[in-house]
Coordinates of C-alpha atoms and ligand atoms in Angstrom, one line a residue:
M1 CA 24.6 -72.1 1.2
D2 CA 22.6 -70.5 3.9
T3 CA 24.5 -70.7 7.1
G4 CA 22.4 -68.2 9.1
W5 CA 21.9 -70.5 12.0
L6 CA 25.7 -70.7 12.5
Q7 CA 25.8 -67.0 13.3
K8 CA 25.1 -67.4 17.0
Y9 CA 28.2 -69.5 17.5
P10 CA 31.4 -67.5 17.9
Q11 CA 34.4 -68.0 15.7
K12 CA 36.7 -70.7 17.1
S13 CA 33.8 -72.3 19.0
S14 CA 33.6 -76.1 18.9
V15 CA 30.5 -75.8 16.6
R16 CA 32.4 -73.7 14.0
E17 CA 35.3 -76.0 14.1
A18 CA 33.1 -79.1 13.7
F19 CA 31.4 -77.4 10.8
D20 CA 34.7 -76.8 8.9
F21 CA 36.1 -80.2 9.8
A22 CA 33.0 -82.2 8.7
K23 CA 32.6 -80.1 5.6
E24 CA 36.2 -80.9 4.6
A25 CA 35.9 -84.6 5.6
H26 CA 32.8 -85.2 3.5
K27 CA 33.9 -83.0 0.6
D28 CA 34.1 -85.8 -2.0
K29 CA 30.9 -87.5 -1.2
K30 CA 27.4 -87.0 -2.5
R31 CA 24.0 -88.0 -1.2
N32 CA 21.7 -90.2 -3.3
S33 CA 19.8 -87.1 -4.0
G34 CA 22.9 -85.7 -5.7
E35 CA 23.5 -83.0 -3.1
P36 CA 26.9 -82.7 -1.3
Y37 CA 26.9 -85.2 1.6
F38 CA 27.7 -82.4 4.1
S39 CA 24.3 -80.7 3.4
H40 CA 22.7 -83.5 5.5
C41 CA 25.1 -83.0 8.4
E42 CA 24.4 -79.4 8.4
A43 CA 20.6 -79.8 8.3
V44 CA 20.7 -82.2 11.3
A45 CA 22.9 -79.8 13.2
E46 CA 20.6 -76.9 12.4
T47 CA 17.6 -78.8 13.8
V48 CA 19.4 -79.7 16.9
S49 CA 20.5 -76.1 17.4
E50 CA 16.9 -75.0 16.9
W51 CA 15.7 -77.4 19.6
G52 CA 17.9 -75.6 22.0
L53 CA 20.4 -78.4 22.7
D54 CA 23.9 -77.6 23.9
D55 CA 27.0 -76.8 21.8
E56 CA 28.4 -80.3 22.3
S57 CA 25.2 -81.8 20.7
V58 CA 25.3 -79.4 17.8
A59 CA 29.0 -80.2 17.1
A60 CA 28.3 -83.9 17.4
A61 CA 25.4 -83.5 14.9
L62 CA 27.8 -82.0 12.4
L63 CA 30.3 -84.8 13.0
H64 CA 27.8 -87.7 13.2
D65 CA 28.6 -89.4 10.0
V66 CA 32.3 -88.7 9.9
I67 CA 33.5 -92.0 11.4
E68 CA 31.1 -94.0 9.2
D69 CA 31.8 -92.3 5.9
T70 CA 35.3 -90.9 6.0
S71 CA 38.7 -92.2 6.9
Y72 CA 38.8 -90.3 10.3
T73 CA 38.5 -92.4 13.4
L74 CA 36.9 -91.9 16.8
R75 CA 40.4 -91.2 18.1
D76 CA 40.8 -88.3 15.7
I77 CA 37.5 -86.8 16.8
E78 CA 38.4 -87.2 20.5
K79 CA 41.8 -85.6 19.9
R80 CA 40.3 -82.6 18.2
F81 CA 37.0 -82.1 20.0
G82 CA 37.4 -83.7 23.4
K83 CA 35.8 -86.7 25.1
E84 CA 32.3 -85.3 25.5
I85 CA 31.6 -84.6 21.8
A86 CA 33.5 -87.8 20.8
S87 CA 31.3 -89.9 23.1
I88 CA 28.1 -88.5 21.5
V89 CA 29.5 -89.2 18.0
D90 CA 30.5 -92.7 19.1
G91 CA 26.9 -93.3 20.4
L92 CA 25.4 -92.2 17.1
T93 CA 27.8 -94.3 15.0
K94 CA 27.0 -97.4 17.1
L95 CA 23.3 -96.8 17.0
D96 CA 23.4 -96.9 13.2
K97 CA 24.7 -100.4 13.4
V98 CA 21.9 -101.8 15.6
P99 CA 20.0 -104.3 13.6
F100 CA 16.2 -103.9 13.8
P101 CA 14.6 -107.1 12.8
E102 CA 11.3 -106.2 11.2
K103 CA 9.7 -109.4 12.5
D104 CA 10.4 -108.5 16.1
Q105 CA 7.1 -108.4 17.9
N106 CA 8.4 -106.4 20.8
V107 CA 9.3 -103.1 19.3
E108 CA 8.8 -101.4 22.6
T109 CA 11.8 -103.2 23.9
L110 CA 13.8 -101.9 20.9
R111 CA 12.7 -98.4 21.7
K112 CA 13.8 -98.8 25.3
F113 CA 16.9 -100.4 24.1
I114 CA 17.9 -97.4 22.0
I115 CA 17.6 -95.2 25.0
S116 CA 19.5 -97.5 27.3
F117 CA 22.1 -98.2 24.8
S118 CA 22.7 -94.5 24.0
R119 CA 23.4 -93.8 27.7
D120 CA 23.3 -90.1 26.9
L121 CA 19.9 -88.8 25.9
R122 CA 21.6 -86.3 23.6
V123 CA 22.5 -89.2 21.4
V124 CA 18.8 -90.1 21.0
I125 CA 17.8 -86.6 20.3
V126 CA 20.5 -86.0 17.6
K127 CA 19.5 -89.4 16.1
L128 CA 15.9 -88.3 15.9
A129 CA 17.0 -85.1 14.0
D130 CA 19.1 -87.3 11.7
R131 CA 16.1 -89.6 11.1
H132 CA 13.8 -86.7 10.4
H133 CA 16.1 -85.3 7.7
N134 CA 16.7 -88.7 6.1
M135 CA 12.9 -89.2 5.8
F136 CA 12.8 -86.2 3.4
T137 CA 15.2 -87.9 1.0
L138 CA 13.9 -91.4 1.4
K139 CA 12.5 -91.4 -2.2
F140 CA 16.1 -91.5 -3.5
L141 CA 16.7 -94.9 -1.9
P142 CA 16.0 -98.2 -3.6
P143 CA 12.3 -99.3 -3.0
E144 CA 13.2 -102.2 -0.7
R145 CA 15.3 -100.1 1.6
Q146 CA 12.6 -97.4 1.6
K147 CA 10.1 -99.7 3.2
S148 CA 12.3 -101.1 5.9
F149 CA 13.6 -97.6 6.7
A150 CA 10.0 -96.2 6.9
W151 CA 9.0 -99.2 9.1
E152 CA 11.8 -98.5 11.5
T153 CA 10.8 -94.8 11.6
S154 CA 7.2 -95.6 12.2
E155 CA 7.6 -98.4 14.7
I156 CA 10.6 -97.2 16.6
Y157 CA 11.6 -93.6 16.2
A158 CA 8.2 -91.9 16.0
P159 CA 6.9 -93.6 19.2
L160 CA 10.2 -92.9 20.8
A161 CA 9.8 -89.2 20.0
Y162 CA 6.3 -89.4 21.4
R163 CA 7.5 -91.0 24.6
L164 CA 10.1 -88.2 24.9
G165 CA 7.2 -85.7 24.7
M166 CA 8.2 -84.5 21.2
Q167 CA 4.7 -84.9 19.9
R168 CA 5.1 -82.7 16.8
L169 CA 8.2 -84.5 15.7
S170 CA 6.6 -87.8 16.3
G171 CA 3.5 -86.8 14.2
E172 CA 5.7 -85.5 11.4
L173 CA 7.8 -88.7 11.3
E174 CA 4.7 -90.8 11.2
D175 CA 3.3 -88.7 8.4
L176 CA 6.5 -89.0 6.4
T177 CA 6.4 -92.8 6.6
F178 CA 2.7 -93.1 5.5
P179 CA 3.1 -92.9 1.7
F180 CA 5.9 -95.6 1.9
L181 CA 4.1 -98.0 4.2
H182 CA 0.6 -97.6 2.9
P183 CA 0.8 -96.2 -0.6
E184 CA -2.7 -97.3 -1.6
E185 CA -4.3 -95.8 1.4
Y186 CA -2.3 -92.6 1.0
K187 CA -3.5 -92.2 -2.6
W188 CA -7.1 -92.8 -1.5
L189 CA -6.8 -90.2 1.3
L190 CA -5.3 -87.6 -0.9
K191 CA -8.1 -88.0 -3.4
N192 CA -10.9 -88.0 -0.8
V193 CA -9.7 -85.6 1.9
K194 CA -8.7 -82.6 -0.1
V195 CA -12.1 -81.0 -0.5
K196 CA -13.0 -81.8 3.2
F197 CA -9.7 -80.3 4.4
E198 CA -10.1 -77.1 2.3
E199 CA -13.7 -76.7 3.5
R200 CA -12.8 -77.1 7.1
E201 CA -9.7 -74.9 6.9
K202 CA -11.8 -72.1 5.4
Y203 CA -14.3 -72.5 8.2
A204 CA -11.5 -72.4 10.8
E205 CA -10.1 -69.2 9.2
E206 CA -13.5 -67.6 9.6
L207 CA -13.7 -68.7 13.2
K208 CA -10.3 -67.3 14.2
P209 CA -11.0 -63.5 14.3
L210 CA -14.3 -64.3 16.0
V211 CA -12.5 -66.2 18.8
K212 CA -9.9 -63.4 19.1
K213 CA -12.6 -60.8 19.5
L214 CA -14.5 -62.9 22.0
L215 CA -11.4 -63.3 24.2
L216 CA -10.4 -59.7 24.0
K217 CA -14.0 -58.7 25.1
N218 CA -13.5 -60.8 28.1
S219 CA -10.1 -59.2 28.8
I220 CA -8.0 -62.2 27.7
R221 CA -5.2 -61.3 25.2
P222 CA -4.5 -64.4 23.2
I223 CA -0.9 -64.9 22.1
A224 CA -2.0 -66.9 19.1
V225 CA -5.1 -68.5 17.6
D226 CA -4.1 -71.1 15.0
S227 CA -5.7 -73.9 13.1
R228 CA -4.1 -77.2 12.7
A229 CA -5.1 -79.8 10.2
K230 CA -5.1 -83.4 11.3
R231 CA -2.2 -85.4 10.0
Y232 CA -2.8 -87.9 7.2
S233 CA -1.5 -90.9 9.1
S234 CA -3.5 -90.3 12.3
L235 CA -6.6 -89.3 10.2
Y236 CA -6.4 -92.6 8.3
K237 CA -6.2 -94.6 11.6
K238 CA -9.2 -92.7 12.9
L239 CA -11.2 -93.1 9.8
H240 CA -10.6 -96.8 10.0
R241 CA -12.3 -96.9 13.4
H242 CA -15.2 -94.8 12.1
D243 CA -16.3 -96.6 9.0
M244 CA -14.3 -94.2 6.8
D245 CA -16.9 -91.5 7.6
F246 CA -15.4 -88.0 7.6
E247 CA -18.5 -86.6 9.4
K248 CA -17.4 -88.5 12.5
I249 CA -14.0 -87.0 12.7
Y250 CA -14.4 -83.9 14.9
D251 CA -10.8 -82.8 14.8
L252 CA -10.2 -82.8 11.1
V253 CA -9.2 -79.2 11.7
A254 CA -8.7 -78.1 15.3
L255 CA -8.3 -74.6 16.6
R256 CA -5.4 -74.0 19.0
I257 CA -5.5 -71.0 21.3
V258 CA -2.3 -70.0 23.1
V259 CA -2.8 -67.7 26.1
K260 CA -0.6 -66.3 28.9
T261 CA -1.5 -68.2 32.0
V262 CA -3.2 -71.3 33.3
E263 CA -6.0 -69.1 34.6
D264 CA -6.5 -67.8 31.1
C265 CA -6.7 -71.3 29.8
Y266 CA -9.7 -72.1 32.0
A267 CA -11.3 -68.8 31.5
T268 CA -11.0 -69.3 27.7
L269 CA -12.7 -72.6 28.1
G270 CA -15.6 -71.0 29.9
I271 CA -15.9 -68.2 27.3
I272 CA -16.0 -70.7 24.5
H273 CA -18.7 -72.8 26.3
K274 CA -20.6 -69.6 26.9
I275 CA -21.1 -69.1 23.2
W276 CA -21.0 -72.7 21.9
P277 CA -22.4 -75.6 23.9
P278 CA -19.8 -78.3 24.6
L279 CA -20.2 -81.9 23.5
P280 CA -20.7 -83.9 26.6
G281 CA -17.8 -86.0 27.8
R282 CA -15.3 -84.3 25.5
I283 CA -13.7 -81.8 27.8
K284 CA -10.2 -83.1 28.6
D285 CA -8.2 -81.4 31.3
Y286 CA -4.6 -82.4 30.5
I287 CA -3.5 -79.5 32.7
A288 CA -4.7 -80.9 36.0
R289 CA -3.8 -84.4 34.7
P290 CA -1.0 -84.3 32.1
K291 CA -0.6 -87.3 29.8
P292 CA 2.2 -89.7 30.8
N293 CA 4.5 -88.1 28.3
G294 CA 4.0 -84.7 29.9
Y295 CA 1.6 -83.2 27.4
R296 CA -0.6 -80.5 28.9
S297 CA -3.6 -78.6 27.4
L298 CA -7.3 -78.2 27.7
H299 CA -9.3 -79.9 25.0
T300 CA -13.0 -79.3 24.3
T301 CA -15.3 -80.1 21.4
V302 CA -18.2 -77.7 20.8
F303 CA -21.0 -77.1 18.4
A304 CA -19.6 -73.9 16.8
G305 CA -20.8 -71.7 13.9
D306 CA -23.5 -73.5 11.8
N307 CA -23.5 -76.2 14.4
K308 CA -20.3 -77.6 13.0
I309 CA -18.5 -79.7 15.6
T310 CA -15.2 -78.2 16.3
E311 CA -12.3 -79.1 18.6
F312 CA -10.4 -76.4 20.6
Q313 CA -7.0 -76.9 22.3
I314 CA -6.1 -74.3 24.9
R315 CA -2.7 -74.0 26.4
T316 CA 0.0 -71.6 27.6
E317 CA 3.2 -70.7 25.6
E318 CA 5.2 -73.0 27.8
M319 CA 2.9 -75.9 27.2
H320 CA 3.0 -75.2 23.5
R321 CA 6.8 -75.2 23.5
E322 CA 6.9 -78.4 25.4
D323 CA 4.4 -80.0 23.0
E324 CA 6.8 -79.2 20.2
L325 CA 10.1 -80.0 21.8
G326 CA 9.2 -82.4 24.7
I327 CA 12.3 -83.4 26.6
A328 CA 14.4 -81.1 24.6
A329 CA 12.4 -78.2 26.0
H330 CA 13.2 -79.2 29.5
W331 CA 16.8 -79.4 28.5
A332 CA 16.7 -75.9 27.1
Y333 CA 15.1 -74.6 30.3
E334 CA 17.7 -76.1 32.5
Q335 CA 20.4 -74.5 30.4
V336 CA 18.7 -71.1 30.6
K337 CA 18.5 -71.4 34.3
G338 CA 22.3 -71.4 34.1
S339 CA 23.1 -74.5 36.0
K340 CA 26.1 -76.0 34.2
R341 CA 24.7 -79.5 33.7
N342 CA 26.3 -82.7 32.5
G343 CA 24.1 -84.3 30.0
R344 CA 25.3 -87.8 30.7
N345 CA 23.7 -87.6 34.1
W346 CA 20.3 -86.9 32.6
R347 CA 20.0 -83.8 34.8
G348 CA 17.9 -82.2 32.1
V349 CA 15.0 -84.4 33.1
R350 CA 15.5 -85.1 36.7
N351 CA 13.0 -82.6 38.0
H352 CA 10.2 -83.5 35.7
K353 CA 8.5 -86.5 37.2
E354 CA 5.9 -86.5 34.5
L355 CA 8.4 -88.0 32.2
L356 CA 8.1 -91.2 34.1
W357 CA 9.1 -93.5 31.3
V358 CA 12.4 -91.8 30.9
E359 CA 12.9 -91.8 34.6
Q360 CA 12.3 -95.5 34.8
L361 CA 14.8 -96.1 32.0
R362 CA 17.3 -94.1 33.8
S363 CA 17.2 -96.5 36.7
W364 CA 17.1 -99.6 34.5
Q365 CA 20.0 -98.5 32.4
Q366 CA 22.2 -98.1 35.4
N367 CA 22.2 -101.9 35.8
I368 CA 23.6 -102.4 32.3
S369 CA 25.8 -99.4 31.9
D370 CA 29.0 -101.3 32.2
K371 CA 28.1 -104.1 29.9
D372 CA 29.1 -103.7 26.3
F373 CA 26.6 -103.6 23.5
V374 CA 26.5 -107.2 22.5
D375 CA 26.2 -108.4 26.0
S376 CA 23.4 -106.1 26.9
L377 CA 21.5 -107.2 23.8
A378 CA 21.5 -110.7 25.2
V379 CA 20.3 -109.7 28.7
D380 CA 16.6 -109.4 28.9
F381 CA 16.7 -106.4 31.2
F382 CA 13.0 -105.7 30.7
K383 CA 11.8 -109.1 31.9
E384 CA 10.0 -107.5 34.8
R385 CA 7.8 -105.5 32.4
I386 CA 5.2 -106.4 29.8
F387 CA 4.0 -104.2 26.9
V388 CA 0.4 -104.4 25.8
I389 CA -1.4 -102.5 23.1
T390 CA -4.6 -100.4 23.2
P391 CA -7.2 -100.4 20.4
H392 CA -5.6 -97.1 19.5
N393 CA -2.2 -98.7 19.1
D394 CA -0.7 -97.1 22.1
V395 CA 1.8 -99.3 23.9
I396 CA 1.1 -99.6 27.6
D397 CA 3.9 -100.6 29.9
L398 CA 2.8 -102.8 32.9
P399 CA 4.5 -105.0 35.5
H400 CA 4.7 -108.7 34.9
G401 CA 1.4 -110.5 35.8
A402 CA -0.8 -107.4 35.3
T403 CA -4.5 -108.0 34.5
P404 CA -7.1 -106.2 32.3
V405 CA -8.1 -104.2 35.5
D406 CA -4.6 -102.8 35.9
F407 CA -4.6 -102.0 32.2
A408 CA -8.0 -100.2 32.5
Y409 CA -6.8 -98.0 35.4
H410 CA -3.7 -97.3 33.5
I411 CA -5.7 -95.8 30.7
H412 CA -8.1 -93.7 32.9
S413 CA -9.6 -94.0 36.4
E414 CA -13.1 -93.8 34.9
I415 CA -12.4 -96.7 32.6
G416 CA -11.1 -98.7 35.5
N417 CA -14.1 -97.8 37.7
Q418 CA -16.6 -98.7 35.0
C419 CA -14.9 -101.8 33.7
V420 CA -17.2 -104.8 33.3
G421 CA -15.3 -107.0 31.0
A422 CA -12.2 -107.3 28.7
K423 CA -11.2 -108.6 25.4
V424 CA -7.7 -109.8 24.6
N425 CA -6.8 -110.2 21.0
G426 CA -10.5 -110.1 20.2
K427 CA -11.6 -112.8 22.7
I428 CA -13.4 -112.2 26.0
V429 CA -11.3 -113.0 29.0
P430 CA -11.9 -113.0 32.7
L431 CA -10.8 -109.8 34.5
D432 CA -8.1 -111.6 36.4
Y433 CA -6.5 -112.9 33.2
E434 CA -2.7 -112.5 33.1
L435 CA -1.7 -110.2 30.3
R436 CA 1.3 -111.0 28.1
S437 CA 3.5 -108.8 26.0
G438 CA 2.0 -108.0 22.6
D439 CA -1.6 -108.6 23.8
M440 CA -4.1 -106.1 22.3
V441 CA -6.4 -105.3 25.1
E442 CA -9.9 -103.8 24.9
I443 CA -11.9 -102.8 28.0
M444 CA -15.7 -102.9 28.1
T445 CA -17.3 -100.4 30.3
Q446 CA -20.7 -99.6 31.7
R447 CA -21.7 -96.1 32.9
G448 CA -22.3 -95.8 36.6
K449 CA -20.6 -99.1 37.4
N450 CA -18.4 -99.3 40.4
P451 CA -15.2 -101.3 41.1
S452 CA -15.5 -104.5 43.0
E453 CA -13.6 -105.2 46.2
G454 CA -12.7 -108.6 44.8
W455 CA -10.4 -107.0 42.2
L456 CA -8.0 -106.2 45.0
R457 CA -7.1 -109.9 45.2
F458 CA -5.6 -110.1 41.8
I459 CA -4.5 -106.6 40.6
K460 CA -0.8 -105.9 40.3
T461 CA -0.3 -102.2 40.2
S462 CA -0.5 -99.7 43.1
L463 CA -2.3 -97.3 40.8
A464 CA -5.3 -99.6 40.4
R465 CA -5.2 -100.5 44.1
D466 CA -5.3 -96.9 45.2
Q467 CA -8.1 -96.0 42.8
I468 CA -10.2 -99.1 43.8
K469 CA -9.9 -98.4 47.5
G470 CA -10.7 -94.7 47.0
M471 CA -13.8 -95.6 45.0
I472 CA -15.0 -98.2 47.5
R473 CA -14.7 -95.6 50.3
K474 CA -16.7 -93.1 48.2
V475 CA -19.4 -95.6 47.2
T476 CA -20.0 -96.7 50.7
R477 CA -20.6 -93.1 51.6
F478 CA -22.7 -92.4 48.5
P479 CA -24.7 -95.2 47.1
A480 CA -24.2 -96.1 43.4
S481 CA -25.7 -94.0 40.7
R482 CA -25.7 -93.7 36.9
E483 CA -24.3 -90.2 36.3
P484 CA -20.6 -89.7 36.9
E485 CA -20.2 -88.1 40.3
S486 CA -19.2 -84.5 40.6
T487 CA -19.3 -81.5 42.8
E488 CA -21.3 -78.7 41.2
F489 CA -21.0 -75.0 41.9
K490 CA -23.6 -72.4 40.7
I491 CA -22.3 -68.9 40.8
V492 CA -24.7 -66.0 40.2
N493 CA -22.8 -62.9 39.3
R494 CA -23.0 -59.4 37.8
D495 CA -21.7 -60.0 34.3
R496 CA -18.4 -58.2 33.7
P497 CA -15.4 -58.7 31.5
G498 CA -12.8 -61.0 33.1
F499 CA -15.3 -62.5 35.6
L500 CA -14.8 -66.1 34.3
K501 CA -11.1 -65.7 34.3
D502 CA -11.1 -64.6 37.9
V503 CA -13.5 -67.3 39.1
T504 CA -11.9 -70.3 37.2
G505 CA -8.5 -68.9 38.5
E506 CA -9.7 -69.8 42.0
F507 CA -10.3 -73.4 40.9
S508 CA -7.0 -73.8 39.2
A509 CA -5.1 -72.2 42.1
M510 CA -6.3 -75.1 44.2
K511 CA -5.4 -77.6 41.4
I512 CA -9.0 -78.7 41.0
N513 CA -9.9 -80.5 37.8
I514 CA -12.8 -78.8 36.0
T515 CA -15.0 -81.3 34.2
Y516 CA -17.7 -79.0 33.0
L517 CA -18.1 -75.3 32.6
Q518 CA -21.0 -73.4 31.3
S519 CA -22.3 -69.9 31.7
S520 CA -25.6 -68.3 30.8
T521 CA -26.8 -64.7 31.0
D522 CA -30.3 -63.6 31.8
K523 CA -32.5 -61.8 29.3
R524 CA -31.5 -58.3 30.5
G525 CA -27.8 -59.2 30.3
V526 CA -27.2 -58.1 33.9
L527 CA -26.9 -61.3 35.9
S528 CA -25.2 -64.4 34.6
T529 CA -25.0 -67.9 36.1
V530 CA -21.8 -69.9 35.9
T531 CA -22.1 -73.6 36.4
V532 CA -18.8 -75.4 37.2
R533 CA -18.5 -79.1 37.8
T534 CA -15.4 -80.7 39.2
E535 CA -14.3 -84.1 40.4
P536 CA -16.0 -84.9 43.7
L537 CA -14.4 -82.7 46.4
S538 CA -14.0 -83.0 50.1
K539 CA -16.1 -80.9 52.4
T540 CA -13.0 -78.9 53.6
K541 CA -12.0 -78.2 50.0
I542 CA -15.6 -77.1 49.1
E543 CA -15.8 -74.8 52.1
K544 CA -12.4 -73.2 51.3
L545 CA -13.4 -72.8 47.7
L546 CA -16.7 -71.2 48.5
V547 CA -15.0 -68.5 50.6
K548 CA -12.6 -67.8 47.8
I549 CA -15.4 -67.6 45.2
K550 CA -17.5 -65.3 47.3
S551 CA -14.6 -62.8 47.4
V552 CA -14.4 -62.6 43.6
E553 CA -15.7 -59.2 42.5
G554 CA -19.3 -59.4 41.1
V555 CA -20.4 -62.6 42.8
K556 CA -23.9 -62.4 44.1
E557 CA -24.6 -65.9 45.2
V558 CA -22.8 -69.2 45.3
S559 CA -24.0 -72.7 46.1
S560 CA -22.6 -76.1 45.8
K561 CA -24.0 -79.6 45.6
F562 CA -22.9 -83.1 45.1
N563 CA -24.1 -84.7 41.8
R564 CA -24.5 -88.4 41.6
Ligands
MN601 MN1 23.1 -89.2 9.1

């Protein structure tokens, strides 16, 4: 057995002792796959260790099935390993006994329940590692059990991982359930997608060295340029929305560029747009505006070689690590910083306000922390919230009484501003309609449309209120128009390597969201013009920025205007 991962834990450490203890305790038992039972415990612990969790979590991972499957009791664990490890093991054992009724409509409540119930976030993370490993051996279970297990994983654990920012794990879990939940579709996809994937992967491989060379020429040293194939499960969902037409899936294979700094991210975006024109409306700046689960990256879709539509994702190493590990990454950072934290207090996430969902839970769970498990099941502690679903199957969490307008602003400010109508469960409803949990909400928009002052009478969220008020102020100043409003800068400069990097650096230093970036060089290749569009900026901000841009080496002329 390969126990290489164990090497970093000293002899006599709690991890080593838990290893020997669990191995001995499970020695007579085999998995359905025929392997020794302990191989499962070890695999879970190895994953938890790789994610950078603390020793207590790794030890608890080794011991997580001891109470359930051997004659040892919680008391034995506590005596041997102390209260902290025992309490994580206890949480994991109890979590296994929570019944998940497949008919339950409000799976989001179940997800939240798991977090609240666990009390210690480490329980949830070890549980996710446990679930991940179990999914690999699912084929050894009886067919009926397979399906409900896969359902639980897809409906509860994969979204939970996503909400915790562990996007890669979430995607993997979802993908592992796909053949069990949708066997016919899976077979269809395997048959039809193979050639497409191979073709796209080959093309991405050809693009990689080109991108690397391009970046180096502009004095950006990429840390990695990778291609990533779209997962089967999400590909299938997307195909469904696009008449099963592969040509409409732009990110079948996406290229991922990892660079050193945020400035490099924006500069890379500009360099890519310099060579390949971007598809309008597909630049997504998740650095200036991270997703609610904390995800950060720049996304753009361009017409690359042979006019093939290609998606690029640009990020720093830190963003990359967070995308893989989510909340566990924050945990690891906290540990590295040396503050001896106590996991039960959630200190690992306290400073990351982007993980709002978890923060909310933290405050909610305080109200139920003293109740025992059966009691808290009965208390509807989420009665103040409703959970509605987007056409993309994302669950959106809103206050009781929220309307389609609140929903629209929750998705994106532009969707809110341009909202003209709404459908709930396929039927058109008025904009002041009171949404209910489980509603599937679809927003109809019209370009150039502005919010109505009357909405302020019925909306429920402060997010929508602030956005509407802000827009009304802006519209009164600048009459309505069709194009989305922006501030545009034209920068004429002497073309030199690193110029884009320096100039976009000034924007990101001021935390300004770039919505468009293009550069063109004149015929002699001496002067180039960079066009940058941003969200509409205040006069003071523009003036400050102009001064900064002028001081960038090589700049000949700068002008700015307001686009509407
Ligand atoms: Mn297990």
